Amino acid sequence: MQRLDKLIASQGTRSRSETVRLIRSGQVTVNGAVCRDPSAKYDADTCVVTIAGQQLSYRQYVYIMMNKPAGILCVSRDPKAPTVVDLLPQEMKRKNLFPAGRLDKDTVGLVLLTDDGDLAHRILAPKREIVKRYQVRLDAPLSDEHCRAFAKGITLADGTRCLPAELLILENGEQPLAEVRIMEGRYHQIKRMFGVLDRGVVWLKRISIGKLELDPSLSEGESRFLTDEECGFFE
Ligand code: URA
């Protein structure tokens, strides 16, 4: 059970004071009857709330996919630079949103934003071995030798041993395009893996996290809520 003003304001689109004003002015109904008491308590999972005639679809947590552009920090807040949370449209913003798994500032592609700490834990826990797929453009040609090194497990310059990973060459040449599949999320991992093989990453895009694939209809900078089916991928 929670207070009506808190229940509505937790959905992120209205401040608590605006919510209280709406309730007091008689614009909010609960289970078909006007409720003018902001402190009245209801079960958010079962009550039907309308605001100015529009039904509120209550979500305890939100799950958002973003196609992150380059130049944006993958954190909740930063005093100096724009973040993935800053980039969300107003109607998707909620308190406590954070990116579940980080990308570097210059990396683009799939970021999952949520306020559900358990989900983030499930995605990031190394034991779950969730595969993340990336497309990567490099600064020099690739060979089967590089693919074998990924499959064996690369040891980074600082001695960290990475788990076996997959490198698939999609287009070879002076600036080859490849797909990388890793189960970990170490700091700058892909750049450091290629660094050991004397290759520089010139462009990097995450295209999936487990079964969740970046929606190709999202342009860079755009976001959408996950569907119910997509939310089920991480249970
Ligand atoms: N590996 C990297 O080097 N950078 C990223 O942003 C993600 C994986």
PDB file of C-alpha atoms and ligand atoms in Angstrom:
ATOM      1  CA  MET A   1       0.000   0.000   0.000  1.00  0.00           C
ATOM      2  CA  GLN A   2       1.299   3.448  -0.783  1.00  0.00           C
ATOM      3  CA  ARG A   3       0.146   7.063  -0.662  1.00  0.00           C
ATOM      4  CA  LEU A   4      -1.726   8.185  -3.761  1.00  0.00           C
ATOM      5  CA  ASP A   5       0.513  11.246  -4.353  1.00  0.00           C
ATOM      6  CA  LYS A   6       3.644   9.097  -4.074  1.00  0.00           C
ATOM      7  CA  LEU A   7       2.231   6.369  -6.298  1.00  0.00           C
ATOM      8  CA  ILE A   8       1.475   8.877  -9.088  1.00  0.00           C
ATOM      9  CA  ALA A   9       4.664  10.944  -8.703  1.00  0.00           C
ATOM     10  CA  SER A  10       6.814   7.761  -8.719  1.00  0.00           C
ATOM     11  CA  GLN A  11       5.896   7.313 -12.370  1.00  0.00           C
ATOM     12  CA  GLY A  12       8.160  10.233 -13.143  1.00  0.00           C
ATOM     13  CA  THR A  13       6.072  12.439 -15.376  1.00  0.00           C
ATOM     14  CA  ARG A  14       4.743  14.787 -12.632  1.00  0.00           C
ATOM     15  CA  SER A  15       6.345  16.305  -9.556  1.00  0.00           C
ATOM     16  CA  ARG A  16       4.948  15.498  -6.120  1.00  0.00           C
ATOM     17  CA  SER A  17       3.572  19.078  -5.714  1.00  0.00           C
ATOM     18  CA  GLU A  18       1.848  19.005  -9.109  1.00  0.00           C
ATOM     19  CA  THR A  19       0.392  15.606  -8.206  1.00  0.00           C
ATOM     20  CA  VAL A  20      -0.959  16.918  -4.887  1.00  0.00           C
ATOM     21  CA  ARG A  21      -2.564  19.879  -6.690  1.00  0.00           C
ATOM     22  CA  LEU A  22      -4.235  17.549  -9.231  1.00  0.00           C
ATOM     23  CA  ILE A  23      -5.560  15.286  -6.472  1.00  0.00           C
ATOM     24  CA  ARG A  24      -6.905  18.180  -4.375  1.00  0.00           C
ATOM     25  CA  SER A  25      -8.604  19.721  -7.410  1.00  0.00           C
ATOM     26  CA  GLY A  26     -10.634  16.524  -7.935  1.00  0.00           C
ATOM     27  CA  GLN A  27      -8.973  15.446 -11.178  1.00  0.00           C
ATOM     28  CA  VAL A  28      -7.872  12.056  -9.860  1.00  0.00           C
ATOM     29  CA  THR A  29     -10.105   8.999  -9.516  1.00  0.00           C
ATOM     30  CA  VAL A  30      -9.261   5.693  -7.874  1.00  0.00           C
ATOM     31  CA  ASN A  31     -11.355   2.649  -8.747  1.00  0.00           C
ATOM     32  CA  GLY A  32     -13.985   4.909 -10.309  1.00  0.00           C
ATOM     33  CA  ALA A  33     -14.401   7.427  -7.458  1.00  0.00           C
ATOM     34  CA  VAL A  34     -12.801  10.862  -7.084  1.00  0.00           C
ATOM     35  CA  CYS A  35     -10.152  10.901  -4.344  1.00  0.00           C
ATOM     36  CA  ARG A  36      -9.093  14.332  -3.046  1.00  0.00           C
ATOM     37  CA  ASP A  37      -6.805  13.010  -0.318  1.00  0.00           C
ATOM     38  CA  PRO A  38      -3.141  12.817  -1.369  1.00  0.00           C
ATOM     39  CA  SER A  39      -2.322  10.644   1.665  1.00  0.00           C
ATOM     40  CA  ALA A  40      -4.975   7.979   0.985  1.00  0.00           C
ATOM     41  CA  LYS A  41      -3.278   4.583   0.606  1.00  0.00           C
ATOM     42  CA  TYR A  42      -3.803   2.090  -2.223  1.00  0.00           C
ATOM     43  CA  ASP A  43      -2.258  -1.066  -3.605  1.00  0.00           C
ATOM     44  CA  ALA A  44      -0.472   0.134  -6.737  1.00  0.00           C
ATOM     45  CA  ASP A  45      -0.720  -3.280  -8.384  1.00  0.00           C
ATOM     46  CA  THR A  46      -4.495  -3.517  -8.232  1.00  0.00           C
ATOM     47  CA  CYS A  47      -6.016  -0.017  -8.083  1.00  0.00           C
ATOM     48  CA  VAL A  48      -7.130   1.794 -11.249  1.00  0.00           C
ATOM     49  CA  VAL A  49      -6.083   5.439 -11.215  1.00  0.00           C
ATOM     50  CA  THR A  50      -7.140   8.085 -13.718  1.00  0.00           C
ATOM     51  CA  ILE A  51      -5.738  11.601 -13.985  1.00  0.00           C
ATOM     52  CA  ALA A  52      -7.846  14.123 -15.897  1.00  0.00           C
ATOM     53  CA  GLY A  53      -9.673  11.176 -17.475  1.00  0.00           C
ATOM     54  CA  GLN A  54      -6.501   9.333 -18.579  1.00  0.00           C
ATOM     55  CA  GLN A  55      -5.736   5.969 -17.008  1.00  0.00           C
ATOM     56  CA  LEU A  56      -2.346   5.746 -15.320  1.00  0.00           C
ATOM     57  CA  SER A  57      -0.408   2.635 -16.334  1.00  0.00           C
ATOM     58  CA  TYR A  58       1.585   1.976 -13.192  1.00  0.00           C
ATOM     59  CA  ARG A  59       5.049   0.465 -13.508  1.00  0.00           C
ATOM     60  CA  GLN A  60       7.054  -0.427 -10.442  1.00  0.00           C
ATOM     61  CA  TYR A  61      10.259  -0.330 -12.465  1.00  0.00           C
ATOM     62  CA  VAL A  62      11.074   0.878 -15.925  1.00  0.00           C
ATOM     63  CA  TYR A  63      13.293  -0.753 -18.534  1.00  0.00           C
ATOM     64  CA  ILE A  64      14.476   1.360 -21.431  1.00  0.00           C
ATOM     65  CA  MET A  65      16.727   0.620 -24.375  1.00  0.00           C
ATOM     66  CA  MET A  66      18.734   3.472 -25.833  1.00  0.00           C
ATOM     67  CA  ASN A  67      20.791   3.702 -28.969  1.00  0.00           C
ATOM     68  CA  LYS A  68      23.625   5.652 -27.373  1.00  0.00           C
ATOM     69  CA  PRO A  69      25.442   8.182 -29.530  1.00  0.00           C
ATOM     70  CA  ALA A  70      29.168   8.953 -29.212  1.00  0.00           C
ATOM     71  CA  GLY A  71      30.163  11.753 -26.846  1.00  0.00           C
ATOM     72  CA  ILE A  72      27.646  10.858 -24.117  1.00  0.00           C
ATOM     73  CA  LEU A  73      28.719   9.500 -20.736  1.00  0.00           C
ATOM     74  CA  CYS A  74      27.204   6.185 -19.681  1.00  0.00           C
ATOM     75  CA  VAL A  75      26.425   7.223 -16.079  1.00  0.00           C
ATOM     76  CA  SER A  76      23.369   8.669 -14.331  1.00  0.00           C
ATOM     77  CA  ARG A  77      24.739  12.117 -13.574  1.00  0.00           C
ATOM     78  CA  ASP A  78      27.797  14.181 -14.319  1.00  0.00           C
ATOM     79  CA  PRO A  79      28.414  17.828 -13.464  1.00  0.00           C
ATOM     80  CA  LYS A  80      30.288  18.557 -16.693  1.00  0.00           C
ATOM     81  CA  ALA A  81      29.166  16.285 -19.530  1.00  0.00           C
ATOM     82  CA  PRO A  82      25.814  15.062 -20.892  1.00  0.00           C
ATOM     83  CA  THR A  83      24.804  11.576 -19.760  1.00  0.00           C
ATOM     84  CA  VAL A  84      22.525   8.848 -21.108  1.00  0.00           C
ATOM     85  CA  VAL A  85      19.918   9.813 -18.479  1.00  0.00           C
ATOM     86  CA  ASP A  86      20.048  13.481 -19.595  1.00  0.00           C
ATOM     87  CA  LEU A  87      19.317  12.293 -23.116  1.00  0.00           C
ATOM     88  CA  LEU A  88      16.019  10.583 -22.241  1.00  0.00           C
ATOM     89  CA  PRO A  89      12.831  12.368 -23.262  1.00  0.00           C
ATOM     90  CA  GLN A  90      11.018  13.947 -20.311  1.00  0.00           C
ATOM     91  CA  GLU A  91       8.196  11.366 -20.314  1.00  0.00           C
ATOM     92  CA  MET A  92      10.687   8.504 -19.782  1.00  0.00           C
ATOM     93  CA  LYS A  93      12.650  10.128 -16.976  1.00  0.00           C
ATOM     94  CA  ARG A  94      12.305   8.808 -13.444  1.00  0.00           C
ATOM     95  CA  LYS A  95      14.266   9.149 -10.284  1.00  0.00           C
ATOM     96  CA  ASN A  96      17.063   6.584  -9.760  1.00  0.00           C
ATOM     97  CA  LEU A  97      17.505   5.545 -13.402  1.00  0.00           C
ATOM     98  CA  PHE A  98      20.956   4.230 -14.221  1.00  0.00           C
ATOM     99  CA  PRO A  99      22.626   2.367 -17.091  1.00  0.00           C
ATOM    100  CA  ALA A 100      22.913  -1.393 -16.422  1.00  0.00           C
ATOM    101  CA  GLY A 101      26.405  -1.927 -17.807  1.00  0.00           C
ATOM    102  CA  ARG A 102      28.574   0.833 -19.162  1.00  0.00           C
ATOM    103  CA  LEU A 103      29.851   1.790 -22.579  1.00  0.00           C
ATOM    104  CA  ASP A 104      32.793   4.122 -23.128  1.00  0.00           C
ATOM    105  CA  LYS A 105      32.053   7.731 -24.054  1.00  0.00           C
ATOM    106  CA  ASP A 106      32.963   7.098 -27.704  1.00  0.00           C
ATOM    107  CA  THR A 107      31.143   3.716 -27.970  1.00  0.00           C
ATOM    108  CA  VAL A 108      27.681   3.728 -29.543  1.00  0.00           C
ATOM    109  CA  GLY A 109      24.722   1.354 -29.457  1.00  0.00           C
ATOM    110  CA  LEU A 110      22.645  -0.588 -26.980  1.00  0.00           C
ATOM    111  CA  VAL A 111      22.365   0.690 -23.417  1.00  0.00           C
ATOM    112  CA  LEU A 112      19.774  -0.630 -20.985  1.00  0.00           C
ATOM    113  CA  LEU A 113      18.518   1.914 -18.471  1.00  0.00           C
ATOM    114  CA  THR A 114      16.504   0.897 -15.446  1.00  0.00           C
ATOM    115  CA  ASP A 115      15.710   1.703 -11.824  1.00  0.00           C
ATOM    116  CA  ASP A 116      15.593  -2.024 -10.975  1.00  0.00           C
ATOM    117  CA  GLY A 117      18.822  -2.828  -9.135  1.00  0.00           C
ATOM    118  CA  ASP A 118      18.123  -6.579  -9.176  1.00  0.00           C
ATOM    119  CA  LEU A 119      17.914  -6.656 -12.945  1.00  0.00           C
ATOM    120  CA  ALA A 120      21.210  -4.806 -13.267  1.00  0.00           C
ATOM    121  CA  HIS A 121      22.765  -7.323 -10.916  1.00  0.00           C
ATOM    122  CA  ARG A 122      21.431 -10.233 -12.985  1.00  0.00           C
ATOM    123  CA  ILE A 123      22.870  -8.774 -16.187  1.00  0.00           C
ATOM    124  CA  LEU A 124      26.244  -7.887 -14.753  1.00  0.00           C
ATOM    125  CA  ALA A 125      26.887 -10.963 -12.584  1.00  0.00           C
ATOM    126  CA  PRO A 126      29.835 -12.745 -14.291  1.00  0.00           C
ATOM    127  CA  LYS A 127      28.384 -16.143 -13.307  1.00  0.00           C
ATOM    128  CA  ARG A 128      25.361 -15.609 -15.570  1.00  0.00           C
ATOM    129  CA  GLU A 129      27.708 -15.451 -18.566  1.00  0.00           C
ATOM    130  CA  ILE A 130      25.412 -13.184 -20.580  1.00  0.00           C
ATOM    131  CA  VAL A 131      26.882 -12.714 -24.050  1.00  0.00           C
ATOM    132  CA  LYS A 132      27.258  -9.131 -25.275  1.00  0.00           C
ATOM    133  CA  ARG A 133      27.704  -8.648 -29.027  1.00  0.00           C
ATOM    134  CA  TYR A 134      29.593  -5.729 -30.516  1.00  0.00           C
ATOM    135  CA  GLN A 135      30.423  -4.566 -34.020  1.00  0.00           C
ATOM    136  CA  VAL A 136      33.893  -3.139 -34.267  1.00  0.00           C
ATOM    137  CA  ARG A 137      35.934  -1.387 -36.946  1.00  0.00           C
ATOM    138  CA  LEU A 138      39.700  -1.706 -36.683  1.00  0.00           C
ATOM    139  CA  ASP A 139      42.705   0.126 -38.056  1.00  0.00           C
ATOM    140  CA  ALA A 140      44.472  -2.823 -39.773  1.00  0.00           C
ATOM    141  CA  PRO A 141      43.551  -6.159 -41.400  1.00  0.00           C
ATOM    142  CA  LEU A 142      42.530  -9.213 -39.361  1.00  0.00           C
ATOM    143  CA  SER A 143      43.465 -12.858 -39.811  1.00  0.00           C
ATOM    144  CA  ASP A 144      42.365 -16.269 -38.522  1.00  0.00           C
ATOM    145  CA  GLU A 145      45.229 -15.947 -36.052  1.00  0.00           C
ATOM    146  CA  HIS A 146      43.316 -13.121 -34.319  1.00  0.00           C
ATOM    147  CA  CYS A 147      40.142 -15.223 -34.201  1.00  0.00           C
ATOM    148  CA  ARG A 148      42.084 -18.086 -32.594  1.00  0.00           C
ATOM    149  CA  ALA A 149      43.569 -15.713 -29.989  1.00  0.00           C
ATOM    150  CA  PHE A 150      40.055 -14.562 -29.004  1.00  0.00           C
ATOM    151  CA  ALA A 151      38.835 -18.165 -28.814  1.00  0.00           C
ATOM    152  CA  LYS A 152      41.725 -19.158 -26.567  1.00  0.00           C
ATOM    153  CA  GLY A 153      41.175 -16.246 -24.168  1.00  0.00           C
ATOM    154  CA  ILE A 154      43.290 -13.113 -24.369  1.00  0.00           C
ATOM    155  CA  THR A 155      45.599 -12.005 -21.570  1.00  0.00           C
ATOM    156  CA  LEU A 156      45.485  -8.220 -21.272  1.00  0.00           C
ATOM    157  CA  ALA A 157      48.611  -6.093 -20.925  1.00  0.00           C
ATOM    158  CA  ASP A 158      48.164  -5.922 -17.140  1.00  0.00           C
ATOM    159  CA  GLY A 159      48.047  -9.744 -16.879  1.00  0.00           C
ATOM    160  CA  THR A 160      44.228 -10.066 -16.584  1.00  0.00           C
ATOM    161  CA  ARG A 161      43.058 -13.239 -18.302  1.00  0.00           C
ATOM    162  CA  CYS A 162      39.854 -12.798 -20.285  1.00  0.00           C
ATOM    163  CA  LEU A 163      37.387 -15.622 -20.813  1.00  0.00           C
ATOM    164  CA  PRO A 164      37.336 -17.213 -24.261  1.00  0.00           C
ATOM    165  CA  ALA A 165      35.493 -14.926 -26.674  1.00  0.00           C
ATOM    166  CA  GLU A 166      34.457 -14.944 -30.328  1.00  0.00           C
ATOM    167  CA  LEU A 167      35.809 -12.799 -33.146  1.00  0.00           C
ATOM    168  CA  LEU A 168      34.007 -13.057 -36.491  1.00  0.00           C
ATOM    169  CA  ILE A 169      35.457 -11.168 -39.448  1.00  0.00           C
ATOM    170  CA  LEU A 170      32.556  -9.566 -41.350  1.00  0.00           C
ATOM    171  CA  GLU A 171      34.555  -7.549 -43.924  1.00  0.00           C
ATOM    172  CA  ASN A 172      38.342  -7.725 -44.065  1.00  0.00           C
ATOM    173  CA  GLY A 173      40.602  -5.023 -45.524  1.00  0.00           C
ATOM    174  CA  GLU A 174      42.500  -1.927 -44.388  1.00  0.00           C
ATOM    175  CA  GLN A 175      39.728  -1.042 -41.884  1.00  0.00           C
ATOM    176  CA  PRO A 176      38.007  -4.381 -41.259  1.00  0.00           C
ATOM    177  CA  LEU A 177      34.569  -4.770 -39.697  1.00  0.00           C
ATOM    178  CA  ALA A 178      34.158  -7.580 -37.182  1.00  0.00           C
ATOM    179  CA  GLU A 179      31.736  -8.899 -34.591  1.00  0.00           C
ATOM    180  CA  VAL A 180      32.973  -9.625 -31.091  1.00  0.00           C
ATOM    181  CA  ARG A 181      31.070 -11.705 -28.524  1.00  0.00           C
ATOM    182  CA  ILE A 182      32.192 -11.457 -24.910  1.00  0.00           C
ATOM    183  CA  MET A 183      30.694 -12.634 -21.631  1.00  0.00           C
ATOM    184  CA  GLU A 184      32.455 -10.112 -19.410  1.00  0.00           C
ATOM    185  CA  GLY A 185      32.385  -6.356 -19.069  1.00  0.00           C
ATOM    186  CA  ARG A 186      35.847  -5.233 -18.030  1.00  0.00           C
ATOM    187  CA  TYR A 187      36.909  -1.621 -18.357  1.00  0.00           C
ATOM    188  CA  HIS A 188      37.736  -0.846 -22.054  1.00  0.00           C
ATOM    189  CA  GLN A 189      37.753  -4.622 -22.550  1.00  0.00           C
ATOM    190  CA  ILE A 190      37.428  -4.834 -26.329  1.00  0.00           C
ATOM    191  CA  LYS A 191      39.884  -1.993 -26.962  1.00  0.00           C
ATOM    192  CA  ARG A 192      42.383  -3.643 -24.623  1.00  0.00           C
ATOM    193  CA  MET A 193      41.879  -7.088 -26.205  1.00  0.00           C
ATOM    194  CA  PHE A 194      42.641  -5.691 -29.654  1.00  0.00           C
ATOM    195  CA  GLY A 195      45.502  -3.624 -28.198  1.00  0.00           C
ATOM    196  CA  VAL A 196      47.248  -6.866 -27.233  1.00  0.00           C
ATOM    197  CA  LEU A 197      46.898  -7.985 -30.873  1.00  0.00           C
ATOM    198  CA  ASP A 198      48.315  -4.668 -32.112  1.00  0.00           C
ATOM    199  CA  ARG A 199      45.016  -3.456 -33.545  1.00  0.00           C
ATOM    200  CA  GLY A 200      43.327  -0.148 -32.740  1.00  0.00           C
ATOM    201  CA  VAL A 201      39.545   0.192 -32.451  1.00  0.00           C
ATOM    202  CA  VAL A 202      38.270   3.061 -34.590  1.00  0.00           C
ATOM    203  CA  TRP A 203      34.520   2.496 -33.986  1.00  0.00           C
ATOM    204  CA  LEU A 204      32.624   0.288 -31.544  1.00  0.00           C
ATOM    205  CA  LYS A 205      28.894  -0.438 -31.290  1.00  0.00           C
ATOM    206  CA  ARG A 206      27.068  -2.772 -28.878  1.00  0.00           C
ATOM    207  CA  ILE A 207      24.285  -4.592 -30.692  1.00  0.00           C
ATOM    208  CA  SER A 208      22.936  -7.000 -28.079  1.00  0.00           C
ATOM    209  CA  ILE A 209      22.948  -8.004 -24.418  1.00  0.00           C
ATOM    210  CA  GLY A 210      21.867 -11.624 -24.108  1.00  0.00           C
ATOM    211  CA  LYS A 211      18.652 -12.009 -26.107  1.00  0.00           C
ATOM    212  CA  LEU A 212      17.996  -8.269 -26.088  1.00  0.00           C
ATOM    213  CA  GLU A 213      18.881  -6.815 -29.488  1.00  0.00           C
ATOM    214  CA  LEU A 214      19.221  -3.134 -30.316  1.00  0.00           C
ATOM    215  CA  ASP A 215      16.031  -2.097 -32.125  1.00  0.00           C
ATOM    216  CA  PRO A 216      17.166  -1.106 -35.641  1.00  0.00           C
ATOM    217  CA  SER A 217      14.379   1.490 -35.826  1.00  0.00           C
ATOM    218  CA  LEU A 218      16.011   3.552 -33.046  1.00  0.00           C
ATOM    219  CA  SER A 219      18.251   6.298 -34.409  1.00  0.00           C
ATOM    220  CA  GLU A 220      21.268   7.317 -32.344  1.00  0.00           C
ATOM    221  CA  GLY A 221      20.041   9.186 -29.272  1.00  0.00           C
ATOM    222  CA  GLU A 222      16.565   7.585 -29.345  1.00  0.00           C
ATOM    223  CA  SER A 223      15.081   5.343 -26.654  1.00  0.00           C
ATOM    224  CA  ARG A 224      12.031   3.173 -26.082  1.00  0.00           C
ATOM    225  CA  PHE A 225      10.569   1.088 -23.252  1.00  0.00           C
ATOM    226  CA  LEU A 226      11.258  -2.650 -23.469  1.00  0.00           C
ATOM    227  CA  THR A 227       8.291  -4.796 -24.438  1.00  0.00           C
ATOM    228  CA  ASP A 228       6.965  -7.320 -21.883  1.00  0.00           C
ATOM    229  CA  GLU A 229       8.640 -10.101 -23.876  1.00  0.00           C
ATOM    230  CA  GLU A 230      12.003  -8.304 -23.778  1.00  0.00           C
ATOM    231  CA  CYS A 231      11.668  -7.706 -20.012  1.00  0.00           C
ATOM    232  CA  GLY A 232      11.264 -11.500 -19.642  1.00  0.00           C
ATOM    233  CA  PHE A 233      14.682 -12.132 -21.248  1.00  0.00           C
ATOM    234  CA  PHE A 234      16.477 -11.368 -17.990  1.00  0.00           C
ATOM    235  CA  GLU A 235      14.370 -13.348 -15.516  1.00  0.00           C
TER     236      GLU A 235
HETATM  237  N1  URA B   1      34.722  -2.661 -24.631  1.00  0.00           N
HETATM  238  C1  URA B   1      35.313  -1.450 -24.776  1.00  0.00           C
HETATM  239  O1  URA B   1      36.508  -1.344 -24.978  1.00  0.00           O
HETATM  240  N2  URA B   1      34.531  -0.362 -24.692  1.00  0.00           N
HETATM  241  C2  URA B   1      33.193  -0.405 -24.499  1.00  0.00           C
HETATM  242  O2  URA B   1      32.534   0.635 -24.452  1.00  0.00           O
HETATM  243  C3  URA B   1      32.602  -1.677 -24.348  1.00  0.00           C
HETATM  244  C4  URA B   1      33.388  -2.800 -24.419  1.00  0.00           C
END
